[in-house]
Coordinates of C-alpha atoms and ligand atoms in Angstrom, one line a residue:
M235 CA 110.2 88.5 98.5
T236 CA 111.9 85.9 100.7
E237 CA 113.5 84.3 97.6
A238 CA 114.5 87.6 96.2
A239 CA 116.2 88.7 99.5
G240 CA 117.9 85.3 99.7
G241 CA 118.0 84.5 103.4
A242 CA 115.6 84.7 106.3
Q243 CA 111.8 84.1 105.7
I244 CA 109.9 87.3 105.6
Y245 CA 106.3 87.4 106.9
L246 CA 103.9 90.4 106.8
K247 CA 101.3 91.4 109.5
R248 CA 98.6 92.7 107.1
E249 CA 97.3 95.8 108.9
D250 CA 96.8 97.1 105.3
L251 CA 93.8 94.8 105.1
N252 CA 91.9 96.6 107.8
H253 CA 88.8 98.7 107.0
T254 CA 90.2 102.1 105.8
G255 CA 93.5 100.4 104.9
A256 CA 95.7 101.0 107.9
H257 CA 96.4 100.2 111.6
K258 CA 95.0 103.6 112.6
I259 CA 91.4 102.4 112.7
N260 CA 92.4 100.3 115.8
H261 CA 92.9 103.4 118.0
C262 CA 90.4 105.6 116.3
I263 CA 87.5 103.3 117.2
G264 CA 88.7 103.2 120.8
E265 CA 89.1 107.0 121.0
A266 CA 85.7 107.8 119.4
L267 CA 84.0 105.3 121.7
L268 CA 85.7 106.9 124.7
A269 CA 84.7 110.4 123.5
K270 CA 81.1 109.3 123.1
H271 CA 81.1 107.6 126.5
M272 CA 82.4 110.8 128.1
G273 CA 79.6 112.8 126.5
K274 CA 82.0 115.0 124.4
T275 CA 80.4 117.1 121.6
K276 CA 83.3 117.2 119.2
V277 CA 86.3 115.0 118.3
L278 CA 89.4 116.8 117.2
A279 CA 92.7 115.7 115.7
E280 CA 95.7 116.4 113.5
T281 CA 96.7 114.3 110.5
G282 CA 99.8 113.8 108.5
A283 CA 99.3 111.6 105.5
G284 CA 95.6 111.8 106.1
Q285 CA 95.3 108.2 107.4
H286 CA 94.5 109.2 111.0
G287 CA 92.0 111.8 109.7
V288 CA 90.2 109.2 107.5
A289 CA 90.2 106.6 110.3
L290 CA 88.9 109.1 112.8
A291 CA 86.3 110.5 110.5
T292 CA 85.2 106.9 109.8
A293 CA 84.9 106.1 113.5
C294 CA 83.0 109.4 114.1
A295 CA 80.6 108.7 111.2
L296 CA 79.9 105.2 112.6
L297 CA 79.2 106.6 116.1
G298 CA 77.4 109.8 115.1
M299 CA 80.1 112.2 116.5
E300 CA 81.2 115.6 115.1
C301 CA 84.7 115.5 113.8
E302 CA 87.3 118.2 113.0
I303 CA 90.7 117.4 111.4
H304 CA 93.7 119.8 111.0
M305 CA 96.0 119.0 108.2
G306 CA 99.0 120.8 106.7
E307 CA 98.6 122.4 103.2
I308 CA 101.5 120.4 101.8
D309 CA 100.0 117.1 102.9
I310 CA 96.6 118.2 101.6
A311 CA 98.1 118.6 98.2
K312 CA 100.0 115.3 98.3
E313 CA 97.4 113.1 99.9
H314 CA 94.4 114.1 97.8
P315 CA 92.5 110.8 97.9
N316 CA 92.4 110.9 101.8
V317 CA 91.2 114.5 101.7
T318 CA 88.4 113.5 99.4
K319 CA 87.5 110.6 101.7
M320 CA 87.4 112.9 104.8
K321 CA 85.0 115.2 103.0
I322 CA 82.7 112.4 102.0
L323 CA 82.8 111.1 105.6
G324 CA 81.5 114.5 106.7
C325 CA 84.3 115.8 108.9
K326 CA 85.4 119.4 108.9
L327 CA 88.9 119.8 107.4
V328 CA 91.0 122.7 108.6
P329 CA 94.0 123.5 106.3
V330 CA 97.1 124.5 108.2
T331 CA 99.2 127.2 106.4
R332 CA 101.8 128.0 109.1
G333 CA 105.4 126.7 109.5
T334 CA 106.3 123.7 107.3
K335 CA 102.6 123.2 106.6
T336 CA 103.0 119.5 107.6
L337 CA 102.2 117.3 110.6
K338 CA 104.0 119.2 113.4
D339 CA 102.1 122.4 112.6
A340 CA 98.8 120.5 112.2
V341 CA 99.3 119.3 115.8
D342 CA 99.9 122.8 117.1
S343 CA 96.8 124.0 115.3
A344 CA 94.6 121.2 116.5
F345 CA 95.9 121.7 120.1
E346 CA 94.9 125.4 120.0
E347 CA 91.4 124.5 118.9
Y348 CA 91.1 121.9 121.6
L349 CA 92.1 124.4 124.3
K350 CA 89.1 126.6 123.3
D351 CA 86.8 124.1 125.1
P352 CA 88.6 121.1 126.6
V353 CA 85.5 120.2 128.7
N354 CA 83.4 119.5 125.6
F355 CA 86.0 118.7 123.0
F356 CA 87.9 115.4 122.8
Y357 CA 91.5 115.4 121.4
A358 CA 91.9 112.1 119.6
I359 CA 95.7 112.0 119.0
G360 CA 97.1 110.0 116.1
S361 CA 100.0 108.1 117.6
V362 CA 101.6 107.1 120.9
V363 CA 102.7 110.7 121.5
G364 CA 101.5 113.7 123.6
P365 CA 101.0 114.0 127.3
H366 CA 99.8 111.1 129.5
P367 CA 97.5 109.2 129.1
F368 CA 97.7 109.5 125.2
P369 CA 100.8 107.3 124.6
K370 CA 99.5 104.6 126.9
M371 CA 95.9 104.8 125.6
V372 CA 96.9 104.6 121.9
R373 CA 99.4 101.8 122.7
D374 CA 96.8 99.8 124.5
F375 CA 94.3 100.2 121.6
Q376 CA 97.0 99.3 119.1
S377 CA 98.3 96.3 121.1
I378 CA 95.8 94.1 119.2
V379 CA 98.3 94.1 116.3
G380 CA 100.9 92.2 118.3
Q381 CA 98.4 90.0 120.0
E382 CA 97.0 88.8 116.7
A383 CA 100.5 88.5 115.2
R384 CA 101.8 86.5 118.1
E385 CA 98.8 84.1 118.1
Q386 CA 98.9 83.7 114.3
F387 CA 102.6 83.2 114.1
L388 CA 102.6 80.6 116.9
A389 CA 99.7 78.7 115.3
K390 CA 101.4 78.6 111.9
M391 CA 105.0 78.2 112.8
N392 CA 104.9 76.7 116.3
K393 CA 107.5 79.2 117.4
L394 CA 107.9 83.0 117.8
P395 CA 109.4 85.2 115.0
D396 CA 113.1 85.8 115.4
T397 CA 112.9 89.5 114.5
L398 CA 110.1 92.0 114.4
I399 CA 110.3 95.1 112.2
A400 CA 108.0 98.1 112.0
C401 CA 108.4 101.7 110.8
V402 CA 108.4 104.5 113.4
G403 CA 106.8 107.8 112.9
G404 CA 105.2 108.7 116.2
G405 CA 105.5 105.0 116.9
S406 CA 102.0 103.5 117.2
N407 CA 102.1 100.7 114.7
A408 CA 105.5 99.7 116.1
M409 CA 104.3 99.8 119.8
G410 CA 101.2 97.9 118.7
L411 CA 103.3 95.1 117.3
F412 CA 106.1 95.1 119.9
T413 CA 104.0 95.2 123.1
A414 CA 102.9 91.5 122.9
F415 CA 106.6 90.4 122.5
L416 CA 108.4 92.7 125.1
E417 CA 108.8 89.8 127.6
D418 CA 110.1 87.4 124.9
D419 CA 113.9 88.2 125.3
E420 CA 114.7 86.0 122.3
V421 CA 112.7 88.1 119.9
R422 CA 114.8 90.9 118.4
M423 CA 112.9 94.1 117.6
I424 CA 113.8 96.8 115.2
G425 CA 112.1 100.2 114.6
V426 CA 112.8 101.9 111.2
E427 CA 112.9 105.7 111.0
P428 CA 112.9 107.8 107.8
A429 CA 116.4 108.8 106.7
G430 CA 114.8 110.9 104.0
K431 CA 117.5 112.3 101.7
G432 CA 120.2 111.1 104.0
L433 CA 121.2 111.3 107.7
D434 CA 124.0 113.7 106.7
T435 CA 121.4 116.2 105.2
P436 CA 118.8 118.2 107.1
D437 CA 116.0 116.4 105.2
H438 CA 115.1 113.4 107.4
A439 CA 113.0 112.6 110.4
A440 CA 115.3 110.2 112.2
T441 CA 114.3 111.3 115.7
L442 CA 115.7 108.3 117.7
S443 CA 118.8 108.0 115.6
L444 CA 119.9 111.6 115.8
G445 CA 117.6 113.4 118.2
I446 CA 118.3 114.7 121.7
K447 CA 116.1 114.7 124.7
G448 CA 113.7 117.6 124.9
Q449 CA 110.1 118.6 125.1
L450 CA 107.5 118.7 122.4
H451 CA 103.7 118.8 122.4
G452 CA 103.5 118.2 126.1
F453 CA 105.8 115.3 126.6
E454 CA 109.5 114.5 126.8
C455 CA 111.2 112.5 124.1
Y456 CA 114.2 112.3 121.7
N457 CA 113.5 115.1 119.2
L458 CA 115.1 117.0 116.4
Q459 CA 115.5 120.6 117.6
D460 CA 117.5 123.7 117.0
K461 CA 119.7 125.4 119.6
E462 CA 116.8 127.2 121.2
G463 CA 114.9 124.0 121.7
N464 CA 112.4 124.6 118.9
P465 CA 111.4 121.6 116.7
L466 CA 113.3 121.4 113.4
P467 CA 111.5 121.1 110.2
V468 CA 111.6 117.4 109.3
Y469 CA 111.2 115.6 106.1
S470 CA 110.3 112.1 104.8
I471 CA 108.9 110.9 101.5
A472 CA 106.3 109.3 103.7
S473 CA 104.0 112.0 105.1
G474 CA 103.0 109.8 108.0
L475 CA 106.6 109.6 109.3
D476 CA 107.6 113.3 109.2
Y477 CA 107.2 114.2 112.9
P478 CA 110.1 115.7 114.9
G479 CA 109.4 113.7 118.0
V480 CA 108.6 110.1 118.9
G481 CA 106.6 108.2 121.6
P482 CA 108.1 108.2 125.1
Q483 CA 108.0 104.4 125.4
H484 CA 110.2 104.1 122.3
C485 CA 112.7 106.4 123.9
Y486 CA 112.7 104.2 127.0
L487 CA 113.0 101.0 124.9
K488 CA 116.0 102.6 123.1
D489 CA 117.6 103.6 126.4
I490 CA 117.3 100.1 127.9
K491 CA 118.4 98.7 124.5
R492 CA 115.4 96.4 124.2
V493 CA 114.6 97.8 120.7
E494 CA 117.1 98.8 118.0
Y495 CA 116.3 101.8 116.0
V496 CA 117.7 102.2 112.4
A497 CA 116.8 104.3 109.4
A498 CA 115.9 103.8 105.8
D499 CA 116.2 106.6 103.2
D500 CA 113.8 107.6 100.5
K501 CA 115.6 105.6 97.8
E502 CA 115.5 102.4 99.9
C503 CA 111.9 103.0 100.6
L504 CA 110.9 103.4 97.0
D505 CA 112.9 100.4 96.0
A506 CA 111.1 98.3 98.7
F507 CA 107.7 99.8 97.6
M508 CA 108.3 98.6 94.0
K509 CA 109.8 95.2 95.0
L510 CA 106.9 94.3 97.3
S511 CA 104.4 95.4 94.6
R512 CA 106.0 93.4 91.8
L513 CA 107.1 90.4 93.8
E514 CA 104.0 89.8 95.9
G515 CA 101.2 92.0 94.3
I516 CA 101.0 94.0 97.5
I517 CA 101.3 97.8 97.1
P518 CA 102.5 99.0 100.5
A519 CA 102.2 102.5 102.0
L520 CA 105.5 104.5 101.7
E521 CA 105.6 104.5 105.5
S522 CA 105.4 100.7 105.7
A523 CA 107.9 100.4 102.8
H524 CA 110.6 101.7 105.2
A525 CA 110.1 98.5 107.3
V526 CA 110.1 96.3 104.2
A527 CA 113.3 97.9 103.1
H528 CA 115.1 97.0 106.3
A529 CA 113.7 93.5 106.3
M530 CA 115.1 92.9 102.8
K531 CA 118.4 94.3 103.9
I532 CA 118.9 92.1 106.9
A533 CA 117.1 89.0 105.6
K534 CA 120.0 88.3 103.3
E535 CA 122.5 88.3 106.2
M536 CA 120.3 85.8 108.2
P537 CA 120.1 82.0 107.7
K538 CA 117.1 80.6 105.8
D539 CA 115.5 79.0 108.9
K540 CA 115.2 82.4 110.6
T541 CA 112.1 84.5 110.4
I542 CA 111.3 88.2 110.2
L543 CA 107.8 89.5 110.8
V544 CA 107.2 92.9 109.3
N545 CA 104.3 95.1 110.3
L546 CA 102.7 96.2 107.0
S547 CA 101.0 99.2 108.6
D548 CA 99.1 100.4 105.5
R549 CA 98.4 99.9 101.8
G550 CA 99.8 102.2 99.1
D551 CA 96.6 103.4 97.4
K552 CA 97.2 106.9 98.8
D553 CA 100.8 107.0 97.5
A554 CA 100.3 105.2 94.1
D555 CA 99.9 108.4 92.0
F556 CA 102.8 110.1 93.8
V557 CA 105.2 107.2 93.3
A558 CA 104.2 106.7 89.6
D559 CA 104.9 110.3 89.0
Y560 CA 108.1 110.4 91.0
L561 CA 109.5 107.4 89.2
S562 CA 108.2 108.6 85.8
L563 CA 106.2 105.4 85.3
Y564 CA 103.8 107.1 83.0
Ligands
PLP115 C1 100.5 107.3 110.5 C2 101.2 106.2 109.9 C3 102.4 105.7 110.3 C4 103.2 106.4 111.4 O1 102.6 106.4 112.6 P1 103.0 105.5 113.7 O2 102.3 106.1 114.9 O3 104.5 105.5 113.8 O4 102.5 104.1 113.4 C5 103.0 104.6 109.7 N1 102.4 104.0 108.8 C6 101.2 104.4 108.3 C7 100.6 103.6 107.2 C8 100.6 105.5 108.8 O5 99.4 105.8 108.4

């Protein structure tokens, strides 16, 4: 891929090689352990692409905890393999039929269930979002990504990467990578949001690029909202990225200009998905492919001795059928 891009060297942090295939297991194990320690009877969560649901159901199976996952009907249809896995793992899956039938409505639905018995239920949020202490807690569990990447990169290259790139939905895989490098002023950091069908259409989820400050799900952040302050329906080809808000620390990092936030559209994402698959034999998740797309875009403008480290948040098993169908590969 480095040769094909024709510039800076591209490295991948392989979170796709984790058990369950994504970075989400990092915070799910932490959340399930905490729930058990606190003596909670049920662990509850929302899921978008189903990755958080599978990871949480996995952690709950491991620890013998009851697990209930709320998921939009559209995502249930699109992410069938993850739905099957959640059923096998023994969690209760609640289909959400309201609103856009995707992630934002799944969060509302799961919050409502949680409020029925907050003393005995534990809400295991799926990203660095929600009220305190969720963003901090999920970030701390995810910070292992950056700790490992920093150590491995230093060991291999004897220097730090010049640029870090991660996709941003709620922002957990990006915060997980960025946290270990925040004090390294020479390391440039870029978060990539989904531009969907284009930033000039309503079909995107580019919260930091185009959002305004407002409140959502119990916290303040840049978000995409209508004139009344209600969250707008958002869209991305990657179910895990279509959330109208974003973690508060990302908003802060944008404000202080420590991290740059850009967007990649569906077409660029699909192109990167196919390129990484065919050039390296690594099929990425559509979410992660947004980060890969931006890496290939800027690599060619950078000298060959510069390095880019991309967080490959997930593998593409869950998206393979969808992409093959979408691109008429059959
Ligand atoms: C959930 C998910 C995301 C988006 O969530 P973040 O909190 O922004 O990391 C990105 N990539 C994959 C593979 C996911 O499953």
